[in-house]
PDB file of C-alpha atoms in Angstrom:
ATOM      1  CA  UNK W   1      13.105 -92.646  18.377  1.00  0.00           C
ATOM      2  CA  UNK W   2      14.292 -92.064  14.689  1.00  0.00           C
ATOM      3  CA  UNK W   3      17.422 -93.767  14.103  1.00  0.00           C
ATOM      4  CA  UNK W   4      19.532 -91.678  11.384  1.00  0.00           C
ATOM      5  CA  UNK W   5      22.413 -92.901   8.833  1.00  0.00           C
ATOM      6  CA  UNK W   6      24.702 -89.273   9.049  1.00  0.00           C
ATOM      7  CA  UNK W   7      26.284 -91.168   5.965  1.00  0.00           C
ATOM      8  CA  UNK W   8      23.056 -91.002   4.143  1.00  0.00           C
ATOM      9  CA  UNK W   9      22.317 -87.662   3.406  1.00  0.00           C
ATOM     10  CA  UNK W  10      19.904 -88.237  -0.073  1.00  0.00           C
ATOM     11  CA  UNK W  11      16.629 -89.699   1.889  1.00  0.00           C
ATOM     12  CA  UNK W  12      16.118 -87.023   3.889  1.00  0.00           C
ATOM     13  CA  UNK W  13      16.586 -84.565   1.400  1.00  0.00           C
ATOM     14  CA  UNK W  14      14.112 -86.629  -0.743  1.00  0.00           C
ATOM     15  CA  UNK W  15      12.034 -87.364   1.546  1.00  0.00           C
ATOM     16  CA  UNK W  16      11.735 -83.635   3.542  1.00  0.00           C
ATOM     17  CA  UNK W  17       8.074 -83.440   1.449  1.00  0.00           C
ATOM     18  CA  UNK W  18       6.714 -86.221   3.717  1.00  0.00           C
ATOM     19  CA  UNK W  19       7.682 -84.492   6.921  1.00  0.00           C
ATOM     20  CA  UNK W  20       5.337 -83.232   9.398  1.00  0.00           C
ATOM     21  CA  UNK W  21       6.935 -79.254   9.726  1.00  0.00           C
ATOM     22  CA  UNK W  22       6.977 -79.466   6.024  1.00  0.00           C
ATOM     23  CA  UNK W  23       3.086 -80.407   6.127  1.00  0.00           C
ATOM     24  CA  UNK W  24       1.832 -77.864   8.582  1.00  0.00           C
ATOM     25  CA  UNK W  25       3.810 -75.120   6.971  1.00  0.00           C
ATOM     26  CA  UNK W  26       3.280 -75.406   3.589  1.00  0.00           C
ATOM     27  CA  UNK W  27      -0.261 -73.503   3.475  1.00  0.00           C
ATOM     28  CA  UNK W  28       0.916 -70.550   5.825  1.00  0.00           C
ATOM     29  CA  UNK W  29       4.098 -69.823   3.382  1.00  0.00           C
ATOM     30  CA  UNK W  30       1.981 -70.193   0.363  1.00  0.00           C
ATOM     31  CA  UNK W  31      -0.348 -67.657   1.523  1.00  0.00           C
ATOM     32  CA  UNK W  32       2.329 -65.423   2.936  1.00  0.00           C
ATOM     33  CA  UNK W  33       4.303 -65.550  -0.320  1.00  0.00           C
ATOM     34  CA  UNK W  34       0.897 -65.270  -2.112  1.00  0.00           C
ATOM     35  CA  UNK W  35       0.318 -61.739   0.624  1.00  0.00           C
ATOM     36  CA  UNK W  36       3.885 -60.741  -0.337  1.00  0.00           C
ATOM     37  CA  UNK W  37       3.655 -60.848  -4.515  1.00  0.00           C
ATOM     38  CA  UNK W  38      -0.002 -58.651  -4.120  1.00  0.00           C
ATOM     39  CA  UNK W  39       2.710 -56.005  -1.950  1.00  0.00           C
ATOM     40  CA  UNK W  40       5.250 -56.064  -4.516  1.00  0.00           C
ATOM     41  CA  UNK W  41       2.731 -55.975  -7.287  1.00  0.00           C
ATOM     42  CA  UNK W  42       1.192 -53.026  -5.578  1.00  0.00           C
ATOM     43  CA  UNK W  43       3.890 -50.925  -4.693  1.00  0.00           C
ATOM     44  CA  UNK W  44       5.270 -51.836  -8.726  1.00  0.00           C
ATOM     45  CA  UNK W  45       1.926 -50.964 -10.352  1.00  0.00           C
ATOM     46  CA  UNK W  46       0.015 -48.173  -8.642  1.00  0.00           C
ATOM     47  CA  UNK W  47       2.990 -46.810  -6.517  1.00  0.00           C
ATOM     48  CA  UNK W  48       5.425 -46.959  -9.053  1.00  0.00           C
ATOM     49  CA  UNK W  49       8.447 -47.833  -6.205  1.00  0.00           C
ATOM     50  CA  UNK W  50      10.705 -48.905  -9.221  1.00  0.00           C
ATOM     51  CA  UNK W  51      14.382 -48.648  -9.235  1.00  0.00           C
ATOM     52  CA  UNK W  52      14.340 -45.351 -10.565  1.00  0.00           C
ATOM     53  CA  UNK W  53      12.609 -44.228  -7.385  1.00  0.00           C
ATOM     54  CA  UNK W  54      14.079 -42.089  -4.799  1.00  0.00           C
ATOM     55  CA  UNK W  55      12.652 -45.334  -2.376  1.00  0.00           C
ATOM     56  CA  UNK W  56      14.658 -47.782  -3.946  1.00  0.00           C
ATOM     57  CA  UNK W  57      16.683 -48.838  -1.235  1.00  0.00           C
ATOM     58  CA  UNK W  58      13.481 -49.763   0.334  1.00  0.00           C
ATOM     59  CA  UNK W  59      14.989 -53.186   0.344  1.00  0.00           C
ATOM     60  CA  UNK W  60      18.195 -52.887   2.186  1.00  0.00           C
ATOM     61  CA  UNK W  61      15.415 -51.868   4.914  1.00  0.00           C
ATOM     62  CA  UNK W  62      13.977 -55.078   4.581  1.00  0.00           C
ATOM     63  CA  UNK W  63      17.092 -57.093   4.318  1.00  0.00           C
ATOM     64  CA  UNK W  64      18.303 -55.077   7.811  1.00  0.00           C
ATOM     65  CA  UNK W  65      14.485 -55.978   9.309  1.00  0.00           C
ATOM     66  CA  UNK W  66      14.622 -59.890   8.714  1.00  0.00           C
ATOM     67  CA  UNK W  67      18.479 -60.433   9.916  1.00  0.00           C
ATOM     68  CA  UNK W  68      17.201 -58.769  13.164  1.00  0.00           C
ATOM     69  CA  UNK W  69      14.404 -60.447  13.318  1.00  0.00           C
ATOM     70  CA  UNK W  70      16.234 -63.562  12.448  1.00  0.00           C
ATOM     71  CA  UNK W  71      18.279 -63.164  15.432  1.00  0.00           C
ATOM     72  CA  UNK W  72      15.924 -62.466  17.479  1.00  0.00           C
ATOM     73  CA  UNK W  73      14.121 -65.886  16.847  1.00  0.00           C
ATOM     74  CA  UNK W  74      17.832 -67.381  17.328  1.00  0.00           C
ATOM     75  CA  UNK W  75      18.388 -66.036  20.838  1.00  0.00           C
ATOM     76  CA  UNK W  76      14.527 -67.126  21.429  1.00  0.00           C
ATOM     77  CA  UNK W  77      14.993 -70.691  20.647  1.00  0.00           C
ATOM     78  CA  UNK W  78      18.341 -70.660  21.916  1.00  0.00           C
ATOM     79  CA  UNK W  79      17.166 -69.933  25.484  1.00  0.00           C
ATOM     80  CA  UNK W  80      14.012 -72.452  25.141  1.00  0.00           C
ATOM     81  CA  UNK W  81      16.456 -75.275  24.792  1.00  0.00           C
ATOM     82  CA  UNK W  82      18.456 -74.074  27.349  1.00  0.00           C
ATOM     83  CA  UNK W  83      15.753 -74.049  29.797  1.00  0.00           C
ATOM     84  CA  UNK W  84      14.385 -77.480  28.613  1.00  0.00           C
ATOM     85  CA  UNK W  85      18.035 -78.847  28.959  1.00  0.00           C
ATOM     86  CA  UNK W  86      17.927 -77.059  32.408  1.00  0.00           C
ATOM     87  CA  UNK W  87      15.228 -78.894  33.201  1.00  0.00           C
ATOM     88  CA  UNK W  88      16.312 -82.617  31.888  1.00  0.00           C
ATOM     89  CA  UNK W  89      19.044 -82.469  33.980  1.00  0.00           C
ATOM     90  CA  UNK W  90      17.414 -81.417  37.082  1.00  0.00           C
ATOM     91  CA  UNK W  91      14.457 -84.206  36.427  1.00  0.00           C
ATOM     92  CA  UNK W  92      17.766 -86.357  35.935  1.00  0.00           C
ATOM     93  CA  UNK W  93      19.421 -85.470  39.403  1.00  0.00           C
ATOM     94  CA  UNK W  94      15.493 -86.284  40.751  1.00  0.00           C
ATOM     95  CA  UNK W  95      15.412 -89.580  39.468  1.00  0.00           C
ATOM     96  CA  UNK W  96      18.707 -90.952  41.127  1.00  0.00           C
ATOM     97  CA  UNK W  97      18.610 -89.350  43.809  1.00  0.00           C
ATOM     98  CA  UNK W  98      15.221 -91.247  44.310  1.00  0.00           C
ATOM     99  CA  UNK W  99      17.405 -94.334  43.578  1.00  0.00           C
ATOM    100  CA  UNK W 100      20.072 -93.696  45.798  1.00  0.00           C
ATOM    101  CA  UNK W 101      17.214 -93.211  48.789  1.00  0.00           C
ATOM    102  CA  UNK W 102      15.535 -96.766  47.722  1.00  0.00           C
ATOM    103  CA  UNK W 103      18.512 -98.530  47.349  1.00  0.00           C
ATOM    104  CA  UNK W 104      19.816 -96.683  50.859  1.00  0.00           C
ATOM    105  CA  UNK W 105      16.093 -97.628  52.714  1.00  0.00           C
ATOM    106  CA  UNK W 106      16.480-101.024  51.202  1.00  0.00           C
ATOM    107  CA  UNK W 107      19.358-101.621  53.579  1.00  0.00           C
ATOM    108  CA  UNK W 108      18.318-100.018  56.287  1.00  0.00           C
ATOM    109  CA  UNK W 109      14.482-100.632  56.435  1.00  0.00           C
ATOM    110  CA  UNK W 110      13.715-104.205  57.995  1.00  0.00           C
ATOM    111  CA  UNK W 111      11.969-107.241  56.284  1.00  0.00           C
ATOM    112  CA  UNK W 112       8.833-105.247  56.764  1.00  0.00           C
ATOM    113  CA  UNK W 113       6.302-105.503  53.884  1.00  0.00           C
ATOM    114  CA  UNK W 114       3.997-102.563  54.810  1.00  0.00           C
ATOM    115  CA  UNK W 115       6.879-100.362  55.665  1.00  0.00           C
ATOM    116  CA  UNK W 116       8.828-101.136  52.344  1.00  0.00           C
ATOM    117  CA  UNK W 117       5.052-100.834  50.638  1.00  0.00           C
ATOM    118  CA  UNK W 118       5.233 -97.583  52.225  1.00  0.00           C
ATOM    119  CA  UNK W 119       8.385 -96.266  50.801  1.00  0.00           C
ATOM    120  CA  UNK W 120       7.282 -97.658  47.885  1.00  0.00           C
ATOM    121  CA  UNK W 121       4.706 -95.631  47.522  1.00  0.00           C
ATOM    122  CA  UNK W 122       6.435 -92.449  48.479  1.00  0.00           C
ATOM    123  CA  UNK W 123       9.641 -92.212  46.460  1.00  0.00           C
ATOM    124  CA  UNK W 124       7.881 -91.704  43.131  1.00  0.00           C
ATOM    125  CA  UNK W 125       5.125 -89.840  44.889  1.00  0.00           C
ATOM    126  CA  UNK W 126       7.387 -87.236  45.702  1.00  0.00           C
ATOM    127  CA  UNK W 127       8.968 -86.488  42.070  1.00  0.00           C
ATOM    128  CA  UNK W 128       4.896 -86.708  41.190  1.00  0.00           C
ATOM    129  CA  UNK W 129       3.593 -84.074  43.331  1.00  0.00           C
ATOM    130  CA  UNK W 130       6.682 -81.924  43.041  1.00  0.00           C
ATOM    131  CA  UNK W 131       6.281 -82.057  39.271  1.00  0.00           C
ATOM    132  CA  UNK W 132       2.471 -80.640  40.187  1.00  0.00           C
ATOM    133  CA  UNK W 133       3.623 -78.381  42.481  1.00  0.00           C
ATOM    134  CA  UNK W 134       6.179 -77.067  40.173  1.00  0.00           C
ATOM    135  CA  UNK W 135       3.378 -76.571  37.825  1.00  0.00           C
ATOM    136  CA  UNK W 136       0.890 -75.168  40.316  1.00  0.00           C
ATOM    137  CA  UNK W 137      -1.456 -77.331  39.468  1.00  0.00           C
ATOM    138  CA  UNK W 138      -4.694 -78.181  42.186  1.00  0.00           C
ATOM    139  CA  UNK W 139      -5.473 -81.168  41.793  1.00  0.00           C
ATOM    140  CA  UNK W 140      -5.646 -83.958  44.722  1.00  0.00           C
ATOM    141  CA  UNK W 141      -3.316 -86.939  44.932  1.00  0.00           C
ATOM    142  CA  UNK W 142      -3.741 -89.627  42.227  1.00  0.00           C
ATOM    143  CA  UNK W 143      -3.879 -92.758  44.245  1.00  0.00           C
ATOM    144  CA  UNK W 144      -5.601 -95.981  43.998  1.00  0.00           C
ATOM    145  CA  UNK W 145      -9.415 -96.108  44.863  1.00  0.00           C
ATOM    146  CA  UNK W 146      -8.248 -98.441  47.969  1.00  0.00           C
ATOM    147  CA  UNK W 147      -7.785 -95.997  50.886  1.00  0.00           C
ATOM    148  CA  UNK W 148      -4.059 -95.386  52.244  1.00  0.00           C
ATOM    149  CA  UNK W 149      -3.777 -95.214  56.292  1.00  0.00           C
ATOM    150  CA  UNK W 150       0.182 -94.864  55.913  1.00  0.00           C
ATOM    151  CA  UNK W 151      -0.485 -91.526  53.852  1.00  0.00           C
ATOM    152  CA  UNK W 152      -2.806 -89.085  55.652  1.00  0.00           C
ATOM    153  CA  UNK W 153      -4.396 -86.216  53.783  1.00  0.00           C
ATOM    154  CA  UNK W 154      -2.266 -83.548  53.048  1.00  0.00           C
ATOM    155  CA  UNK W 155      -3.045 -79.851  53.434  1.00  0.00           C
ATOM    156  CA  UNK W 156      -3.367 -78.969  49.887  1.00  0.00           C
ATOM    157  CA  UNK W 157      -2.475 -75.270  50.651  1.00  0.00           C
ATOM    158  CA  UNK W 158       1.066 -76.163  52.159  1.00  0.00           C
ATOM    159  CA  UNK W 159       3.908 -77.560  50.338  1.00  0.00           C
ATOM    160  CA  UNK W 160       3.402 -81.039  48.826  1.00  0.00           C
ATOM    161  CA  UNK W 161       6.787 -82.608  48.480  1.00  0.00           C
ATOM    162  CA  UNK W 162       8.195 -81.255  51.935  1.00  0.00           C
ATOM    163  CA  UNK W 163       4.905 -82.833  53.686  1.00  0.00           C
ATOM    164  CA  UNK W 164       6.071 -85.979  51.824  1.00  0.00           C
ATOM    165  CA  UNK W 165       9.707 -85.899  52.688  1.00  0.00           C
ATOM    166  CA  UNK W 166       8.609 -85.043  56.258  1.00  0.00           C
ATOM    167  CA  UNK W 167       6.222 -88.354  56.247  1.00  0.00           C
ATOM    168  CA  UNK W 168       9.193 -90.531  55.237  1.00  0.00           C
ATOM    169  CA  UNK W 169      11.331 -88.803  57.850  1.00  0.00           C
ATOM    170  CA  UNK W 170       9.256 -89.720  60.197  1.00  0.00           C
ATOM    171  CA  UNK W 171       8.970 -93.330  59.268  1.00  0.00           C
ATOM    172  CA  UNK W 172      12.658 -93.492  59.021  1.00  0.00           C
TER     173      UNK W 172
END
């Protein structure tokens, strides 16, 4: 993570040429602002669109066309972060609620090594393969090449995370 000085406002203003947006979009403006001056030229020199012209306000048109399509990228973004917030904050509520069940299961579960093993295993399984289920991804469980008699094979066609939560019911 990037620590920043908000009292230090000169580096990053001096230093904005070495920044990765800056990189990647420095060809695709040139050539649109290269794209833009052959329009103007264009529609200057053959078309004769001066300010005399009865077109002239031809402007204001595109003034009107990039605010709205200025807002419209607003809104856009605007609702991608709130969806990736959404989502933080629900991964968030996973993770301690998955800490609140081990640290529940830790005083309830005996001195047992394969049944804490077993829990062990689970907890974190079940954020994993809700994740993939979330995602609708196919894919079979990612567990160690050692087999696992504690976790049968799941029916890949039913849902994941309630077959786990079931499992771990049923041990409790």
């Amino acid at each position: 993570m990037i620590v920043h000085d908000p009292h230090d406002w000169v580096r990053p203003v001096l230093d904005f040429h070495r920044s990765g947006s800056f990189r990647k979009g420095l060809m695709p403006t040139l050539v649109m602002g290269l794209l833009t001056a052959l329009i103007v030229a264009i529609e200057l020199r053959w078309l004769r669109l001066g300010p005399d012209h009865p077109l002239k306000n031809i402007t204001t048109m595109h003034t009107l066309l990039g605010f709205a399509l200025s807002m419209l990228l607003v809104f856009r973004t605007n609702t991608a972060y709130d969806r990736w917030w959404e989502g933080r904050k629900l991964w968030g509520q996973l993770v301690n609620a998955s800490r609140n069940l081990a640290v529940k299961l830790d005083a309830l579960v005996p001195e047992d090594k394969v049944t804490r093993a077993f829990f062990a295993r689970l907890i974190p399984l079940y954020a994993h393969e809700l994740r993939l289920h979330l995602q609708q991804e196919k894919t079979r469980l990612e567990l160690d090449s050692k087999p696992h008699p504690e976790i049968p094979d799941f029916d890949r066609s039913k849902h994941i995370p309630m077959q786990i939560t079931q499992l771990m019911t049923e041990r409790v």
